[in-house]
mmCIF file of C-alpha atoms in Angstrom:
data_model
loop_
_atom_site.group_PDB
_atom_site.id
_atom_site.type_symbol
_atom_site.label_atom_id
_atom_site.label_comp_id
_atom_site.label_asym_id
_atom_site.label_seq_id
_atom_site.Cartn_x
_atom_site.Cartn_y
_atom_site.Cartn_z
ATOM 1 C CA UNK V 1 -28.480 -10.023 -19.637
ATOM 2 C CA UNK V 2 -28.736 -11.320 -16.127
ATOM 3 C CA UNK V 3 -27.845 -8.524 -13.916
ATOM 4 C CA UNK V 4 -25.345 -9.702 -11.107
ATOM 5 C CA UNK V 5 -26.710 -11.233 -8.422
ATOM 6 C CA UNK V 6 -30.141 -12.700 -10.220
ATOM 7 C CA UNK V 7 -28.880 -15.716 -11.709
ATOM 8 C CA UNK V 8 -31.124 -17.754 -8.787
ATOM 9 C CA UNK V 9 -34.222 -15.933 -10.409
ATOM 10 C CA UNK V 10 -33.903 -16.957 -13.988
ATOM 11 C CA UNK V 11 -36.810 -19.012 -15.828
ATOM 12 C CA UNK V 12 -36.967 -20.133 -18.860
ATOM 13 C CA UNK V 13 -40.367 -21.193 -20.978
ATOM 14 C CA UNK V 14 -40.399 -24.578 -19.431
ATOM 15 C CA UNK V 15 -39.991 -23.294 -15.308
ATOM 16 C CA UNK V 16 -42.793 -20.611 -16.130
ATOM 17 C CA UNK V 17 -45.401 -23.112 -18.049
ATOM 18 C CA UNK V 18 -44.690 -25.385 -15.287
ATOM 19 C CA UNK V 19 -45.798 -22.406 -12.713
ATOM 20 C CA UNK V 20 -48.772 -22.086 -14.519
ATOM 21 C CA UNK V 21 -49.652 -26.000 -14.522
ATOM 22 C CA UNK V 22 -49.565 -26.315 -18.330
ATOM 23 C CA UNK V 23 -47.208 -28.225 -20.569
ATOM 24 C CA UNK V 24 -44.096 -26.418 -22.161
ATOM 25 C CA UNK V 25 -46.069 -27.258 -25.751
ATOM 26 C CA UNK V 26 -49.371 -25.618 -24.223
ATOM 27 C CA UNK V 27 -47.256 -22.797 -23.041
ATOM 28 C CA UNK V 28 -45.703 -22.220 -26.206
ATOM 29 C CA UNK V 29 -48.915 -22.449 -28.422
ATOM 30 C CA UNK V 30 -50.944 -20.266 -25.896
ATOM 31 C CA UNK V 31 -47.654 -17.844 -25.795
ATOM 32 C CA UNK V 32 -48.908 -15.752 -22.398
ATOM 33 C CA UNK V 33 -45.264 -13.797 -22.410
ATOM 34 C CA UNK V 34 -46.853 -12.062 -25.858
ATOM 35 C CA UNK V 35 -49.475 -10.404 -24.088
ATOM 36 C CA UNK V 36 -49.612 -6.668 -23.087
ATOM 37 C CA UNK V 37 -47.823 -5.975 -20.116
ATOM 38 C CA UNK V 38 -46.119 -9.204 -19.463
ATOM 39 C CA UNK V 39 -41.920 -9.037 -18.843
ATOM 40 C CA UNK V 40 -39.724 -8.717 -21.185
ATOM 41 C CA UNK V 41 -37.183 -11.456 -21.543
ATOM 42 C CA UNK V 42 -34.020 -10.548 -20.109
ATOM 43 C CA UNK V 43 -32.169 -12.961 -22.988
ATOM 44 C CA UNK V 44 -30.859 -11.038 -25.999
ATOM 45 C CA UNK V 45 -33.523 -10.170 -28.193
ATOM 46 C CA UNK V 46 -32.630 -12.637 -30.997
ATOM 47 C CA UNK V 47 -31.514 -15.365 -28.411
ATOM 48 C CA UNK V 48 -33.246 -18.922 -29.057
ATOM 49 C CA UNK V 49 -33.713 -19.630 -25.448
ATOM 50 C CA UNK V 50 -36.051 -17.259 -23.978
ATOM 51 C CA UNK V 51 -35.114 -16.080 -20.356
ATOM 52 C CA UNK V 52 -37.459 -14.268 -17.635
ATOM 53 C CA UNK V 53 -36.479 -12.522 -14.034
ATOM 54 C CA UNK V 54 -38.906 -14.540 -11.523
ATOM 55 C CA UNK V 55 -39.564 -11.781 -9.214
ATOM 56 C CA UNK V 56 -40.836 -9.793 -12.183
ATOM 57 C CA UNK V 57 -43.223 -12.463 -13.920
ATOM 58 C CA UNK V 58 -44.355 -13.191 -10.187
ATOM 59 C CA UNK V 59 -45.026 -9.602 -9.790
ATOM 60 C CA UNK V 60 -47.732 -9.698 -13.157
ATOM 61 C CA UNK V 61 -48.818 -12.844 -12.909
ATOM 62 C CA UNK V 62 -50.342 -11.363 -8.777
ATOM 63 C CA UNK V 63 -51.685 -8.492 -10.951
ATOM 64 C CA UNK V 64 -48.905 -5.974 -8.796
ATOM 65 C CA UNK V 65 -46.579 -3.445 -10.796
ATOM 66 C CA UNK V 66 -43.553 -5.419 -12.191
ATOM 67 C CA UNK V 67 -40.341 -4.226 -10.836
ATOM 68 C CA UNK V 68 -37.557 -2.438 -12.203
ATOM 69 C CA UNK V 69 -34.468 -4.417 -12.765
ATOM 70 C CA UNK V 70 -31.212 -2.986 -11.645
ATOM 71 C CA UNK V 71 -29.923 -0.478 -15.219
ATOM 72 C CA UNK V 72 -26.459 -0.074 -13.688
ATOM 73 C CA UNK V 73 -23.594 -2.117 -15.295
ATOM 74 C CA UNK V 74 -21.666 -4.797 -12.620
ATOM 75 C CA UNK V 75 -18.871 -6.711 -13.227
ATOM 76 C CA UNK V 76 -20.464 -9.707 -12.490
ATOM 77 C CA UNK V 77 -23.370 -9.347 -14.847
ATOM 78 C CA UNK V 78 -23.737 -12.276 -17.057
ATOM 79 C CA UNK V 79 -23.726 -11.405 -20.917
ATOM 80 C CA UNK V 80 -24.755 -14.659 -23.233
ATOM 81 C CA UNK V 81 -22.984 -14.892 -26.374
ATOM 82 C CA UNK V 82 -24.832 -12.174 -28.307
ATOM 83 C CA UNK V 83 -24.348 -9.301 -25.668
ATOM 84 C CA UNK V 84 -20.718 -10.467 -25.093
ATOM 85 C CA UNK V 85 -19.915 -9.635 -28.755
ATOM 86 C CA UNK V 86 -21.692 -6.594 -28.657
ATOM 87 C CA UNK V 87 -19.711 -5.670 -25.535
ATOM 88 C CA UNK V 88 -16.212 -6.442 -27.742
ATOM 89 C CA UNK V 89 -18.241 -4.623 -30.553
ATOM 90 C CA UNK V 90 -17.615 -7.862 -33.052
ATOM 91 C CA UNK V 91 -19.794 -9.959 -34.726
ATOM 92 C CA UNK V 92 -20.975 -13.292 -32.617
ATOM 93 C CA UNK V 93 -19.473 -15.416 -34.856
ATOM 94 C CA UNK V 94 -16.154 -13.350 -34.057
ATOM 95 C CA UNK V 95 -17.225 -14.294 -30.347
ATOM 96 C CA UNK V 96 -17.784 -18.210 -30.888
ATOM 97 C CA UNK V 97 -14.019 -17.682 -32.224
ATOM 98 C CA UNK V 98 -12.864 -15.890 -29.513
ATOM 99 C CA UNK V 99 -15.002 -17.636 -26.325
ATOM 100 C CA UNK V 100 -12.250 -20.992 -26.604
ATOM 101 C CA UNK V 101 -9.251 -18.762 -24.853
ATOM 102 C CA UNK V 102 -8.465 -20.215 -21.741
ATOM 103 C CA UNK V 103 -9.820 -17.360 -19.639
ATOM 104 C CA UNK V 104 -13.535 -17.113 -21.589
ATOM 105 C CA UNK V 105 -13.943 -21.197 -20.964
ATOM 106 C CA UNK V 106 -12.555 -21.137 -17.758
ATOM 107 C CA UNK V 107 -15.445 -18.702 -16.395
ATOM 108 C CA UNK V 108 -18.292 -19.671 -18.901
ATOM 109 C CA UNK V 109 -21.157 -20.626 -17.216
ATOM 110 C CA UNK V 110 -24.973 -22.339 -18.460
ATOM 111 C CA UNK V 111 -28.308 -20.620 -16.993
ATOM 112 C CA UNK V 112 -30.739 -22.214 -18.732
ATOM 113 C CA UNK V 113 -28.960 -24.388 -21.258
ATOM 114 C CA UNK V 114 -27.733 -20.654 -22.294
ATOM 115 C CA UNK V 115 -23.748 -19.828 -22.145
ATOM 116 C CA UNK V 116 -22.958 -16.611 -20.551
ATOM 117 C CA UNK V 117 -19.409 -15.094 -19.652
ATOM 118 C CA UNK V 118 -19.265 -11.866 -16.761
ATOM 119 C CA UNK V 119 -18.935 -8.720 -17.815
ATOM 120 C CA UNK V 120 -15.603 -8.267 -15.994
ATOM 121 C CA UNK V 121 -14.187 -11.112 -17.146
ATOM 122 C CA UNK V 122 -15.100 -10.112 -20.622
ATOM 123 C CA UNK V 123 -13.561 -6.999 -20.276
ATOM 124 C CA UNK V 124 -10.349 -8.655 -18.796
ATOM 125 C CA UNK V 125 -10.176 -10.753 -22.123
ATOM 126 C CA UNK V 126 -10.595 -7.598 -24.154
ATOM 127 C CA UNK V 127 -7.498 -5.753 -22.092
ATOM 128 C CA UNK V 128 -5.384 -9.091 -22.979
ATOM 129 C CA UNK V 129 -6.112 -9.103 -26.645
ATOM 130 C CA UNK V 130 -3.852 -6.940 -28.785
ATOM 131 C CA UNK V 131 -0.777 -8.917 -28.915
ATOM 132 C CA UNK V 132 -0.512 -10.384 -25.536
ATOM 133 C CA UNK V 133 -1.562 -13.549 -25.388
ATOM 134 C CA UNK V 134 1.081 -16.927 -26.010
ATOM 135 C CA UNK V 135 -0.303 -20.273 -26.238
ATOM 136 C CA UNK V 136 0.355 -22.464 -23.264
ATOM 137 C CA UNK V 137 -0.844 -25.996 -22.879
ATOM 138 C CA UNK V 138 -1.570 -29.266 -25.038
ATOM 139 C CA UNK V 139 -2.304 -28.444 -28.888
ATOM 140 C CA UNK V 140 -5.983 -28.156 -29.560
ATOM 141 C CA UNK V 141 -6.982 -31.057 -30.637
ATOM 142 C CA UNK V 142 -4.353 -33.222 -28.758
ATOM 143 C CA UNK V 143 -6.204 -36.235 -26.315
ATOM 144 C CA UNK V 144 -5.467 -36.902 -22.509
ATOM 145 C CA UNK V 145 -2.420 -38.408 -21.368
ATOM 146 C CA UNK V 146 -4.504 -39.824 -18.529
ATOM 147 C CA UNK V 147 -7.640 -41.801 -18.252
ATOM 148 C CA UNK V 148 -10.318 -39.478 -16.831
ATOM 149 C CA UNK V 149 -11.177 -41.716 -13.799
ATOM 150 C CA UNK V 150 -8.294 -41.076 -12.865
ATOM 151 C CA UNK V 151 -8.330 -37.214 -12.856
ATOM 152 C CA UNK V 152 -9.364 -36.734 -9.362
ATOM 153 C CA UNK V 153 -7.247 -38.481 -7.241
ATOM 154 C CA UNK V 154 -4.048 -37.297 -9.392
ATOM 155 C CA UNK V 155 -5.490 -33.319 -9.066
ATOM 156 C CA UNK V 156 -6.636 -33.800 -5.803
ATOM 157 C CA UNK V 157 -2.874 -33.214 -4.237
ATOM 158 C CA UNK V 158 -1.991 -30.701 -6.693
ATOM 159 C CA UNK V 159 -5.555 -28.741 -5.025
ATOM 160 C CA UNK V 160 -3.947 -29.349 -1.212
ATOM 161 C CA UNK V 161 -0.398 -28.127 -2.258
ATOM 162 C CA UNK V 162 -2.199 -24.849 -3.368
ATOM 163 C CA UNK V 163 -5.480 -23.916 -3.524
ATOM 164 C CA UNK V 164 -4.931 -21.598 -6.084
ATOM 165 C CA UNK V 165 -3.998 -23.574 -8.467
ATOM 166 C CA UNK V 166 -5.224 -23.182 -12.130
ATOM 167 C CA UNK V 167 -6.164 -25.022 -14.948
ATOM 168 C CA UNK V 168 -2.838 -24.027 -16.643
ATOM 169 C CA UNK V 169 -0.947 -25.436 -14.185
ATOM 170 C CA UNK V 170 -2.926 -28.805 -14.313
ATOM 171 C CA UNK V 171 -2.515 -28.747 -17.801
ATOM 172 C CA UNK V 172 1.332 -28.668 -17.690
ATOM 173 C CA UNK V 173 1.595 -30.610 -14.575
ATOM 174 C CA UNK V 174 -0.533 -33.566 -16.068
ATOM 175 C CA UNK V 175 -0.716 -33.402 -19.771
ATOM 176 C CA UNK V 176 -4.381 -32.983 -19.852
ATOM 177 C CA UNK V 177 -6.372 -30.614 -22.053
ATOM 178 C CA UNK V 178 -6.979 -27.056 -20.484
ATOM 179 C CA UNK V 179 -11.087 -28.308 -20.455
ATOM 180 C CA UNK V 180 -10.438 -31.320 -18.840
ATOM 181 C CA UNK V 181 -8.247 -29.696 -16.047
ATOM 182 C CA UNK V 182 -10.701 -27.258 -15.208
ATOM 183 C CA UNK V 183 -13.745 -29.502 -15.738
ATOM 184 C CA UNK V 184 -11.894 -31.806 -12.844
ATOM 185 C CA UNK V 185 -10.875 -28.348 -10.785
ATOM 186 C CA UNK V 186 -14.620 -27.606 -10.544
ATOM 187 C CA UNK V 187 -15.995 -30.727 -9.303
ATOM 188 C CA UNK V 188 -13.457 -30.957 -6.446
ATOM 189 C CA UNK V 189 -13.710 -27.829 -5.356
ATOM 190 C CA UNK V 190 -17.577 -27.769 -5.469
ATOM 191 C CA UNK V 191 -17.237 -30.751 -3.704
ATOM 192 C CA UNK V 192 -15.245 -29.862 -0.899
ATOM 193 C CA UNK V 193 -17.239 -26.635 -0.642
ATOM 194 C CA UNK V 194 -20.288 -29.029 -0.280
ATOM 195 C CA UNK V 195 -18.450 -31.154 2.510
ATOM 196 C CA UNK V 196 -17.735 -27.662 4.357
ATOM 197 C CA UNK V 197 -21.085 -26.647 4.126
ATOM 198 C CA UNK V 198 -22.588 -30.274 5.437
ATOM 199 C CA UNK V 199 -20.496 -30.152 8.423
ATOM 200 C CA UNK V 200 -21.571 -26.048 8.931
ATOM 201 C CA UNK V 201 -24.872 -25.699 7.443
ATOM 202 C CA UNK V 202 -24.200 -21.716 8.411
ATOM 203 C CA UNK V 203 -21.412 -21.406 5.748
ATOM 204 C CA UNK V 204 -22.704 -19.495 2.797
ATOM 205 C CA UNK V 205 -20.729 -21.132 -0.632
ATOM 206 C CA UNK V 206 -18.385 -17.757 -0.644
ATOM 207 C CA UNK V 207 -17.123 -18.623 3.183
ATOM 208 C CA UNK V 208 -16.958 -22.151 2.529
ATOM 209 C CA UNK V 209 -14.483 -21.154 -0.674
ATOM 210 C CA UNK V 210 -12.766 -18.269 1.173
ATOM 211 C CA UNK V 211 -12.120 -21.078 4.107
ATOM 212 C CA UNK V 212 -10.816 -23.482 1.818
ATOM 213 C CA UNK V 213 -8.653 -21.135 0.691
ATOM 214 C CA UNK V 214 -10.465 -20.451 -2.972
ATOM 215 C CA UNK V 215 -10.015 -17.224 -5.034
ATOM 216 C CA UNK V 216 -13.364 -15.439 -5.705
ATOM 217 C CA UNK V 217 -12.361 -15.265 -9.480
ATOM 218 C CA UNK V 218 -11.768 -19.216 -9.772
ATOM 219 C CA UNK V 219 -14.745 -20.058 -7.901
ATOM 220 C CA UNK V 220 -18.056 -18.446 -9.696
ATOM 221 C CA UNK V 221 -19.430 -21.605 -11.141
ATOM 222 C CA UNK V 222 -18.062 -23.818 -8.070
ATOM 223 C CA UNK V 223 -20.343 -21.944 -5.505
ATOM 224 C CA UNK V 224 -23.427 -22.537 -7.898
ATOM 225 C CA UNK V 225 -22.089 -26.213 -8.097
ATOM 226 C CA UNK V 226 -21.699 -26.859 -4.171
ATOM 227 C CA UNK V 227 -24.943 -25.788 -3.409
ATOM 228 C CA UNK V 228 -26.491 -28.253 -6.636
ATOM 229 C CA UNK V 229 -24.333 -31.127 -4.590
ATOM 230 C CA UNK V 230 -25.801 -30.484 -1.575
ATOM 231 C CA UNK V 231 -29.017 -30.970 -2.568
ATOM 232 C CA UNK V 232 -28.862 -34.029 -4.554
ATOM 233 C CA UNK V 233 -26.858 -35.415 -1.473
ATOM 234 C CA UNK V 234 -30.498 -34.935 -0.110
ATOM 235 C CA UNK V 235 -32.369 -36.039 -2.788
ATOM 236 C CA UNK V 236 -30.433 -39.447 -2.682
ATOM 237 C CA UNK V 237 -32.351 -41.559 -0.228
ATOM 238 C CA UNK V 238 -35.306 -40.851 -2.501
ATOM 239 C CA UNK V 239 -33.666 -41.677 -5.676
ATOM 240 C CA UNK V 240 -32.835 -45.371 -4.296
ATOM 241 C CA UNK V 241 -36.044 -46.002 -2.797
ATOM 242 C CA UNK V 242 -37.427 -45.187 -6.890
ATOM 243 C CA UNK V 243 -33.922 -47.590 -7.953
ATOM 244 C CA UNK V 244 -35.298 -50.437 -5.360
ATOM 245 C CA UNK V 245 -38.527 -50.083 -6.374
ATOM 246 C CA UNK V 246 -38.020 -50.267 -10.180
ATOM 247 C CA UNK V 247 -35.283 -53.336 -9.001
ATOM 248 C CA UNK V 248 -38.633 -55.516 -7.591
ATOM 249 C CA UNK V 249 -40.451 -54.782 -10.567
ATOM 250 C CA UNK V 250 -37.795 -56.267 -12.802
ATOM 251 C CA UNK V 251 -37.189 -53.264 -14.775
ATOM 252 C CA UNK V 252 -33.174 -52.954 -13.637
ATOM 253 C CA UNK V 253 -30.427 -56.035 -13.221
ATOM 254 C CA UNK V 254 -29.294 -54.064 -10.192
ATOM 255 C CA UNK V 255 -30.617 -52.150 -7.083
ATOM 256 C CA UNK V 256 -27.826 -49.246 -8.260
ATOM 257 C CA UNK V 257 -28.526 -45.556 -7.179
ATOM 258 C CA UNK V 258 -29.167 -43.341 -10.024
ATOM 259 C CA UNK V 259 -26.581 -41.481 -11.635
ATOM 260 C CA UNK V 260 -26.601 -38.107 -10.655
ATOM 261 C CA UNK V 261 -25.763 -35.073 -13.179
ATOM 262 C CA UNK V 262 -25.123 -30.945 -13.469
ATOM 263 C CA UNK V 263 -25.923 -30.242 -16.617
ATOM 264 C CA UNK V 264 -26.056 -26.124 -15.940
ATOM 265 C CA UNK V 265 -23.935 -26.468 -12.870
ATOM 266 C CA UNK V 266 -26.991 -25.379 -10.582
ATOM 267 C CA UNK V 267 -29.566 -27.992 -11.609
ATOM 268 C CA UNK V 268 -29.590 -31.435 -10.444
ATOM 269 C CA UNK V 269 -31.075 -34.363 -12.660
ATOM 270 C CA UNK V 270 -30.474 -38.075 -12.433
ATOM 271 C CA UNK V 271 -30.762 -41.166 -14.654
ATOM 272 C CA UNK V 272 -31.874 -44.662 -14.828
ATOM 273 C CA UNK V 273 -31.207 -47.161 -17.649
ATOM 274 C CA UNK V 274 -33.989 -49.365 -17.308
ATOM 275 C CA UNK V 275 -31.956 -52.314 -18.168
ATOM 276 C CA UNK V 276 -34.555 -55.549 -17.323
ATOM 277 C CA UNK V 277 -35.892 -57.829 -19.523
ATOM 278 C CA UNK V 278 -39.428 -55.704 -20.144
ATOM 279 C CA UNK V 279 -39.035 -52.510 -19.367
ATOM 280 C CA UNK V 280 -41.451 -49.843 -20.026
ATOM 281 C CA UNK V 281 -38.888 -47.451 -21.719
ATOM 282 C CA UNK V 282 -35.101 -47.452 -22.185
ATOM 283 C CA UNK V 283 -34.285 -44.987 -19.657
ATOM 284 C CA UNK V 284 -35.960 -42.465 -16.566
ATOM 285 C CA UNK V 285 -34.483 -38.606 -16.471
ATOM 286 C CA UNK V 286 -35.063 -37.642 -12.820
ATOM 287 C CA UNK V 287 -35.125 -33.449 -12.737
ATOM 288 C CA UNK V 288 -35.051 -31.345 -9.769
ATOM 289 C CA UNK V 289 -37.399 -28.758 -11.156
ATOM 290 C CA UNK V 290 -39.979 -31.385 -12.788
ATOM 291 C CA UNK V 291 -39.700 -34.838 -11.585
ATOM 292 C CA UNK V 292 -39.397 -37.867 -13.555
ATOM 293 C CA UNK V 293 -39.869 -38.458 -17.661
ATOM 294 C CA UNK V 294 -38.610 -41.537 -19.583
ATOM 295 C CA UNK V 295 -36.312 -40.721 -21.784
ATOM 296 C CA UNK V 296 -35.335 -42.194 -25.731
ATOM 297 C CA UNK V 297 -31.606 -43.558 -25.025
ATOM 298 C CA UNK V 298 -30.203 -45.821 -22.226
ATOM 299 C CA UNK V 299 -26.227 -44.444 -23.703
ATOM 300 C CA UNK V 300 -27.361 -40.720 -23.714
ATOM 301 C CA UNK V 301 -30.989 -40.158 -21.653
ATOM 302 C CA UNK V 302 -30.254 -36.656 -21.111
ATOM 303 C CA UNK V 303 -30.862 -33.549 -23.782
ATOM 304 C CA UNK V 304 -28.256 -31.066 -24.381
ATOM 305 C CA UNK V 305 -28.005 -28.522 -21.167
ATOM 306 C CA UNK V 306 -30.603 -27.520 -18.928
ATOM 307 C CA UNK V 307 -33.433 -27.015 -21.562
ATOM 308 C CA UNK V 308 -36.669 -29.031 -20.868
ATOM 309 C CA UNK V 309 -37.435 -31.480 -23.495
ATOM 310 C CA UNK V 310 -40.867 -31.779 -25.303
ATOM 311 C CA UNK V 311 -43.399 -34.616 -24.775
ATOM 312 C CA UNK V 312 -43.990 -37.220 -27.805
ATOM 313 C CA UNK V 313 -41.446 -39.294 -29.520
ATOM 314 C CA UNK V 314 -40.608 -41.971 -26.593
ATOM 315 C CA UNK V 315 -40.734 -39.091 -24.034
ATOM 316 C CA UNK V 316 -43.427 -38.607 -21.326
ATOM 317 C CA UNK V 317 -43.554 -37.019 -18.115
ATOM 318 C CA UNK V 318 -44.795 -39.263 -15.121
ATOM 319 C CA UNK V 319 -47.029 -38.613 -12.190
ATOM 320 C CA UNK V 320 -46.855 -35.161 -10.704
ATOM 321 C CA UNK V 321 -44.754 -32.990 -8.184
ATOM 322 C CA UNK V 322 -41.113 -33.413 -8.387
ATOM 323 C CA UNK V 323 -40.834 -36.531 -6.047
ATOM 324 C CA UNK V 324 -43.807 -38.977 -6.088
ATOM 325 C CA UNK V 325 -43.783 -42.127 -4.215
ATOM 326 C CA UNK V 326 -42.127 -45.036 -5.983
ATOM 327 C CA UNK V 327 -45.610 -46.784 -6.448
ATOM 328 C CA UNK V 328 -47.055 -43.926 -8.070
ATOM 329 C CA UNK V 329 -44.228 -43.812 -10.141
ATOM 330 C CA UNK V 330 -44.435 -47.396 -11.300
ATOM 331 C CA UNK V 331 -48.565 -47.108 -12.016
ATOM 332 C CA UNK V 332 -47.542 -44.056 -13.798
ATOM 333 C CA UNK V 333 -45.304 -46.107 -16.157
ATOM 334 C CA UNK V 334 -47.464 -49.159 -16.468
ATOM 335 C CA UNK V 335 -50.428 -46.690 -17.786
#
């Protein structure tokens, strides 16, 4: 599990071989976390996705004594799907059952390209079980009444009339699915958090949604959000001196920004369709963590969650660092 208050210090295979300089295939074949003495994943033990606490990898990989993660149970731990069910004593399958009830999706958050729920709020869905619940909302399965462009500006008023608003109440109010509503609830309050936070850089996320008039409990994943905004709002100028750049060298019909994404909430990647007459692949991934890689598909360049994808089949990382000068980028493509 990720004990409450780590989330920032999670790595997965991918951040540490990337720490260590090697490819994630290099990492994987050389398998360093097998050796004596190294961390032990804090991901269930039959999880696909490993998971690592940074400040205890850091700690072995200096040769000092790795420290003790906290062994007392919080609320606000994050269980993934295994240690959820075990936590409900049921079987995981019973769990992918159960993890579509309105409260479970509304606080389900990615670390890694891994789901995980809180404790708490697994415990509150336990309490509500036997007999309570009554399904509210759109049938599953039903489609929007309303064009999801359109979303924001209709939700947007709904947010100033009360900031406590919940995805239930956008649901009924709008005729949306229960996802949808609180897909669009996070990005503008993540959003607005961000614009808060811009103005007064002082504002931690949790004053900038206690300001705005936020609940803690609706809020977890929009205070890792804000913070991911605020840093691709810096990243931008970068990102359209790389969309100029690849503009002159005929490899785009338009000058466009890239398209930024959250995949996991707190990472920030973007994407370029490389849309000329000769490009050099049909599409650049742009990743916070590990710069630039071309990617397979101009209609879907980015991999499922947060997880790093392999190199071969169409995909190859360019240059090195996480932001390399547009020319470098452009030799690195033309090599």
């Amino acid at each position: 599990m990720i004990r409450a208050g780590r989330r920032n210090l999670v790595r997965t295979l991918a951040d540490l071989a990337a720490q260590q300089g090697l490819s994630p295939q290099r990492y994987r074949k050389l398998k360093p976390y097998e050796a004596a003495g190294f961390p032990p994943r804090i991901s269930s033990a039959n999880a696909r996705t490993r998971l690592y606490d940074a400040d205890q990898v850091d700690a072995y990989l200096l040769g000092k004594p790795v420290p003790a993660l906290p062994d007392h149970d919080d609320d606000n731990d994050l269980l993934d799907r295994q240690e959820a069910a075990a936590e409900l004593g049921v079987s995981p399958r019973s769990w992918d059952v159960y993890k579509s009830a309105p409260l479970l999706t509304e606080h389900m958050t990615e670390v890694g390209g891994v789901e995980h729920w809180p404790r708490g709020i697994v415990h509150r869905f336990q309490n509500s079980r036997p007999g309570k619940a009554t399904v509210t909302g759109r049938p599953e399965g039903a489609g929007d009444q309303i064009p999801r462009d359109q979303l924001p500006a209709l939700t947007a008023p709904l947010l100033d009339a009360d900031p406590t608003i919940t995805a239930a109440a956008v649901t009924e109010e709008l005729g949306v699915h229960r996802d949808t509503a609180q897909d669009v609830l996070l990005r503008l309050r993540s959003d607005r958090m961000a614009d808060l936070m811009d103005t007064d850089p002082s504002l931690t996320p949790d004053q900038a949604a206690a300001a705005l008039g936020y609940p803690a409990g609706q809020v977890r994943r929009a205070t890792v959000r804000a913070q991911a905004v605020l840093r691709a709002r810096r990243a931008a100028p970068y990102l359209a001196d790389v969309a100029q750049a690849l503009h002159r060298q005929g490899w785009t019909t338009t000058a466009a920004a890239p398209t930024v994404h959250h995949p996991a909430d707190d990472v920030v990647t973007a994407t370029l369709t490389l849309d000329g007459p000769t490009p050099s692949a049909p599409a650049l991934v742009w990743d916070e963590r590990h710069g630039w890689r071309t990617a397979t598909s101009r209609r879907h360049p980015l991999t499922k969650g947060a997880a790093l994808p392999p190199e071969g089949d169409g995909i190859r990382y360019l240059a090195t660092g996480t932001t390399p000068p547009p020319d470098t980028l452009i030799a690195a493509l033309t090599s």
